[in-house]
Coordinates of C-alpha atoms in Angstrom, one line a residue:
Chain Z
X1 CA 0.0 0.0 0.0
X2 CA 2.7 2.3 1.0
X3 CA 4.9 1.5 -1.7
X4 CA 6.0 3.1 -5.2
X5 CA 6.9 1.0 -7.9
X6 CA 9.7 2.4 -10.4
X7 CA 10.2 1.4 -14.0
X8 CA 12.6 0.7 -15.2
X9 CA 16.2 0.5 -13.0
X10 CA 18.6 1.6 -15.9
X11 CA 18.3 3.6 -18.9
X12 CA 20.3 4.8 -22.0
X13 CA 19.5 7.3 -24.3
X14 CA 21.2 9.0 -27.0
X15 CA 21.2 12.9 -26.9
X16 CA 18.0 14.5 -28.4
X17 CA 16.1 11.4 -27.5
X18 CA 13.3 11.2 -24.9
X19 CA 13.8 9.2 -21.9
X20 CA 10.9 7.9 -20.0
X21 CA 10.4 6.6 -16.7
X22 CA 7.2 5.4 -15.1
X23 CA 5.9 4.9 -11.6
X24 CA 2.8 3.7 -10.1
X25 CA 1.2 3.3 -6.3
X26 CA -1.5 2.1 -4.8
X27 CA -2.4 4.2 -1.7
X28 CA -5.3 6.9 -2.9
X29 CA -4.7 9.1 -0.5
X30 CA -1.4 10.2 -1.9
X31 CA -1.8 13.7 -3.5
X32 CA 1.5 15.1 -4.0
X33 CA 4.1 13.6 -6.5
X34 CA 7.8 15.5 -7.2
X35 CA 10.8 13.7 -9.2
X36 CA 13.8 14.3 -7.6
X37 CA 17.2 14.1 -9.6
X38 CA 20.3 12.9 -8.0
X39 CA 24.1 13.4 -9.5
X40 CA 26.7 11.3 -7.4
X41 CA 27.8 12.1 -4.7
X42 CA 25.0 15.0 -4.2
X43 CA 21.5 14.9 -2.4
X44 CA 18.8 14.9 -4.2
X45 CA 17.3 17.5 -5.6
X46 CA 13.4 18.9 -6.6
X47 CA 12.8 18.8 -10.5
X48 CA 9.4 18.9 -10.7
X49 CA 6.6 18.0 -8.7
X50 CA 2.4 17.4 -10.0
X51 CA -0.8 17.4 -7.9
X52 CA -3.3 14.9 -8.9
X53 CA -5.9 17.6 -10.2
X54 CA -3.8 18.1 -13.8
X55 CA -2.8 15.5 -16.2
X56 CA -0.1 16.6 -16.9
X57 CA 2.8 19.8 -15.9
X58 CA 5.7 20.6 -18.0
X59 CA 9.1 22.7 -17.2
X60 CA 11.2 23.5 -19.7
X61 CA 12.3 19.7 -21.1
X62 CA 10.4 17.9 -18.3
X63 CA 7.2 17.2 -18.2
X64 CA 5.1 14.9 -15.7
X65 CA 2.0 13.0 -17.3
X66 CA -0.7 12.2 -14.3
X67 CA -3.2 9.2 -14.7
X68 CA -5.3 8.8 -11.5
X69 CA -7.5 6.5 -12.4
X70 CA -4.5 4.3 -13.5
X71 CA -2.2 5.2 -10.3
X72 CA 0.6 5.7 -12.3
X73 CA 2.7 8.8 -13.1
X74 CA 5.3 9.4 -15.4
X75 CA 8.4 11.6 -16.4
X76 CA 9.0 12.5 -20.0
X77 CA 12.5 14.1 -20.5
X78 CA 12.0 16.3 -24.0
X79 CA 16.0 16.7 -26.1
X80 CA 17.4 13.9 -23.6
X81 CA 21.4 15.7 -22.9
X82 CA 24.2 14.1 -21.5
X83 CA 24.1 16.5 -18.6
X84 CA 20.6 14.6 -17.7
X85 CA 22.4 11.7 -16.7
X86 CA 21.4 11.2 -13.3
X87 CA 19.4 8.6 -11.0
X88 CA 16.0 9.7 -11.0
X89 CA 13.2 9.1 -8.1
X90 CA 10.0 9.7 -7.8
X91 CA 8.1 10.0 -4.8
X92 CA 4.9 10.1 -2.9
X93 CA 2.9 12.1 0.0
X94 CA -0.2 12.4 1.5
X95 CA -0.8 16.3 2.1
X96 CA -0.5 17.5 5.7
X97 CA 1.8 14.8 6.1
X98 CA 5.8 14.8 5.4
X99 CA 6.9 10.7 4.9
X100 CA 7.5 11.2 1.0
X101 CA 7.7 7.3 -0.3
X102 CA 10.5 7.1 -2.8
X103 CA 11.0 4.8 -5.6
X104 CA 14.1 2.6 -6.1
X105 CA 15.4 5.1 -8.6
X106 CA 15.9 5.0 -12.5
X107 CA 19.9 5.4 -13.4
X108 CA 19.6 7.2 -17.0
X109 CA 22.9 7.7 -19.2
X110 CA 22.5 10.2 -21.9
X111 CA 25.3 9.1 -24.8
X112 CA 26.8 11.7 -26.4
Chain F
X1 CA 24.7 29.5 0.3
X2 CA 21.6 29.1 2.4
X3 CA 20.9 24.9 1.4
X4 CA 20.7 22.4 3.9
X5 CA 24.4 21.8 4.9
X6 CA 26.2 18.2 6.1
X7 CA 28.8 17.5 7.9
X8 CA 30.8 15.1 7.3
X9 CA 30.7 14.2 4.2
X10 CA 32.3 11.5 4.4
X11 CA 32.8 9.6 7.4
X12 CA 35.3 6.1 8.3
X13 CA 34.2 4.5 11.3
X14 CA 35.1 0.9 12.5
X15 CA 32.8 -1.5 13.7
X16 CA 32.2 -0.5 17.2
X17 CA 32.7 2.7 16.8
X18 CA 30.3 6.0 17.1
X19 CA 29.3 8.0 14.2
X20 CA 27.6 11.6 14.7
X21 CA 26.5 13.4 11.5
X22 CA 24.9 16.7 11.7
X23 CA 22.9 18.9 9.9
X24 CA 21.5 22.4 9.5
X25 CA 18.7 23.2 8.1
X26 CA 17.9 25.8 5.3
X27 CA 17.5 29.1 6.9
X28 CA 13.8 29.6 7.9
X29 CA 13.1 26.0 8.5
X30 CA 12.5 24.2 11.3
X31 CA 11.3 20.5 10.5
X32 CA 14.2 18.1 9.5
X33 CA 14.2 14.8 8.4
X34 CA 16.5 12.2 8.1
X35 CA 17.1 9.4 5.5
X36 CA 19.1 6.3 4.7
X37 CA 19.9 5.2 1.1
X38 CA 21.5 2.2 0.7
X39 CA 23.5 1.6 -2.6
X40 CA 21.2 0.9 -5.4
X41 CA 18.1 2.3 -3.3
X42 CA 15.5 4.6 -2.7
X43 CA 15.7 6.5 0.3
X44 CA 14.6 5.2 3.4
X45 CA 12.6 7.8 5.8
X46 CA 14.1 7.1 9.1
X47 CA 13.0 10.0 11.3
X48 CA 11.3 13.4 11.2
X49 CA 12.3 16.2 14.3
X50 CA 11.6 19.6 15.1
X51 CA 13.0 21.9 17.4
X52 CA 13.6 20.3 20.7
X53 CA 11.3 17.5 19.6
X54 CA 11.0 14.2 18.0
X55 CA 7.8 13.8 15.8
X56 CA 8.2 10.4 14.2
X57 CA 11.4 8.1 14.6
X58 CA 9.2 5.4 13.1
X59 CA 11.7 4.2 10.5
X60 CA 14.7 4.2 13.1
X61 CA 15.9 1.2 14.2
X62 CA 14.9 0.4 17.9
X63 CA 18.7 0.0 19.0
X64 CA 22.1 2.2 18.7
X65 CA 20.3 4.7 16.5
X66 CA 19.3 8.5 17.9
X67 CA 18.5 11.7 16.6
X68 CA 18.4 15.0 18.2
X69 CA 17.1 18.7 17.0
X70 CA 18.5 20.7 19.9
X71 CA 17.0 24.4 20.2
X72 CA 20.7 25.9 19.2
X73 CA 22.8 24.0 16.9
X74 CA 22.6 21.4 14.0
X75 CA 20.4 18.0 13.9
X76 CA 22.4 15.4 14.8
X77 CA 22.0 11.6 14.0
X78 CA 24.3 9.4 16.3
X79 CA 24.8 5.8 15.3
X80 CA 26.4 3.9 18.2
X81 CA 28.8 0.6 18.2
X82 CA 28.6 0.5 14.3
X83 CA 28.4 -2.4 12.0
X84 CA 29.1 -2.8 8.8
X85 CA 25.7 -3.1 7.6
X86 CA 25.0 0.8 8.6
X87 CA 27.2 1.7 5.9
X88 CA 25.3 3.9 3.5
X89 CA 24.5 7.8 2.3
X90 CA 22.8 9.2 4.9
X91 CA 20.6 12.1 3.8
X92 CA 18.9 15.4 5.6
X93 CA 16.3 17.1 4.4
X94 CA 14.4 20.0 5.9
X95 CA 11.0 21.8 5.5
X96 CA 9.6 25.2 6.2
X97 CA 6.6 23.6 8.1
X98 CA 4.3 26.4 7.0
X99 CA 1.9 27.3 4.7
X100 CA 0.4 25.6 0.8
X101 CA 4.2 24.1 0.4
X102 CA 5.5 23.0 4.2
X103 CA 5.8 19.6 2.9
X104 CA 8.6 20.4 0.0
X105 CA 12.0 19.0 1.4
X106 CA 15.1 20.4 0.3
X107 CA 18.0 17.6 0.9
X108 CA 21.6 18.5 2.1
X109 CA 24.0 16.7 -0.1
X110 CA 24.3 13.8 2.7
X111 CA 27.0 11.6 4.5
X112 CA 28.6 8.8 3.5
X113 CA 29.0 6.8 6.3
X114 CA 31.8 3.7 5.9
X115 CA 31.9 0.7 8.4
X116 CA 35.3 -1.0 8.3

């Protein structure tokens, strides 16, 4: 119930591509869903973050996509660059409350 | 630079050993929360303080682990007589606590914590 499933673990894209990376859950009463984007050796940081009352919010190349009757959320990374190679996670929260679930993480490499 | 600041950032401790990382907070906040991430993980939530207070140390383990959020000074999570299975990348975050976006954590850029 309190988990987030991420898809897929790895990744490769080449440059201008668009890289993809899904996640689903099963508790309803999550209502807040950001992507964090980890470099090694650094914390994670915001990228982007949706409420379950749009479909979809984009920023700049990133864009989530929001299916609530589906419980599954997604990002889309537009121009993929090598600079976007990262370990992405998404997580989950319940509003009011501060436990985010995270996902395992999605390790994309953007060739050159 | 007014991010969530670490310290150490790396850390070598042998098994039986303490470890004490700290943390402060992003100016303005109050709430901090600590996470675990082991290598090839999510983060784990271990335990959510403010000021003087422990609100939820749920995903602590029940022995050597404690956290503290004095009223002056850094968060500091101890790990006593460590073993080599609490190496990992130990992560802070912190929250304003307030208003539409209290629940936004900003992470610090953690502490890697070796067990020899």
């Amino acid at each position: 119930q309190q988990q987030v499933k991420q898809s897929p673990q790895s990744l490769i894209v080449q440059k201008g591509g668009i890289s993809i990376i899904n996640c689903a859950y099963e508790n309803t009463a999550f209502d807040y869903f950001p992507w964090y984007q980890q470099f090694p050796g650094k914390g994670p940081a915001l990228l982007i973050a949706i409420r379950p009352d749009v479909s979809e919010k984009k920023e700049g190349r990133f864009t989530i996509s929001f299916n609530k009757s589906a419980k599954q959320f997604s990002l889309h990374i537009m121009d993929s660059q090598p600079g976007d190679s990262a370990t992405y996670f998404c997580a989950a929260l319940t509003s009011g409350t501060y436990k985010y679930i995270f996902g395992t993480g999605t390790r994309l490499k953007v060739l050159a | 630079n007014a991010g969530v600041m670490q310290n150490p950032r790396h850390l070598v401790r042998r098994r039986g050993q303490e470890a004490r990382l700290r943390c402060s907070p992003m100016k303005g906040h109050s709430h901090v929360y600590w996470y675990r991430q082991l290598p090839e993980e999510g983060l784990k939530f271990m335990v959510y303080l403010q000021k003087e207070n422990i609100i939820d140390e749920s995903g602590m383990p029940k022995e050597r682990f404690s956290a503290e959020f004095p009223k002056e000074g850094p968060s500091i999570l101890r790990i006593q007589q460590v073993v080599r299975g609490d190496s990992a990348a130990y992560f802070c975050a912190s929250s304003s606590g307030t208003g539409i976006v209290s629940y936004e954590q900003y992470f610090g850029p953690g502490t890697r914590l070796t067990v020899t």
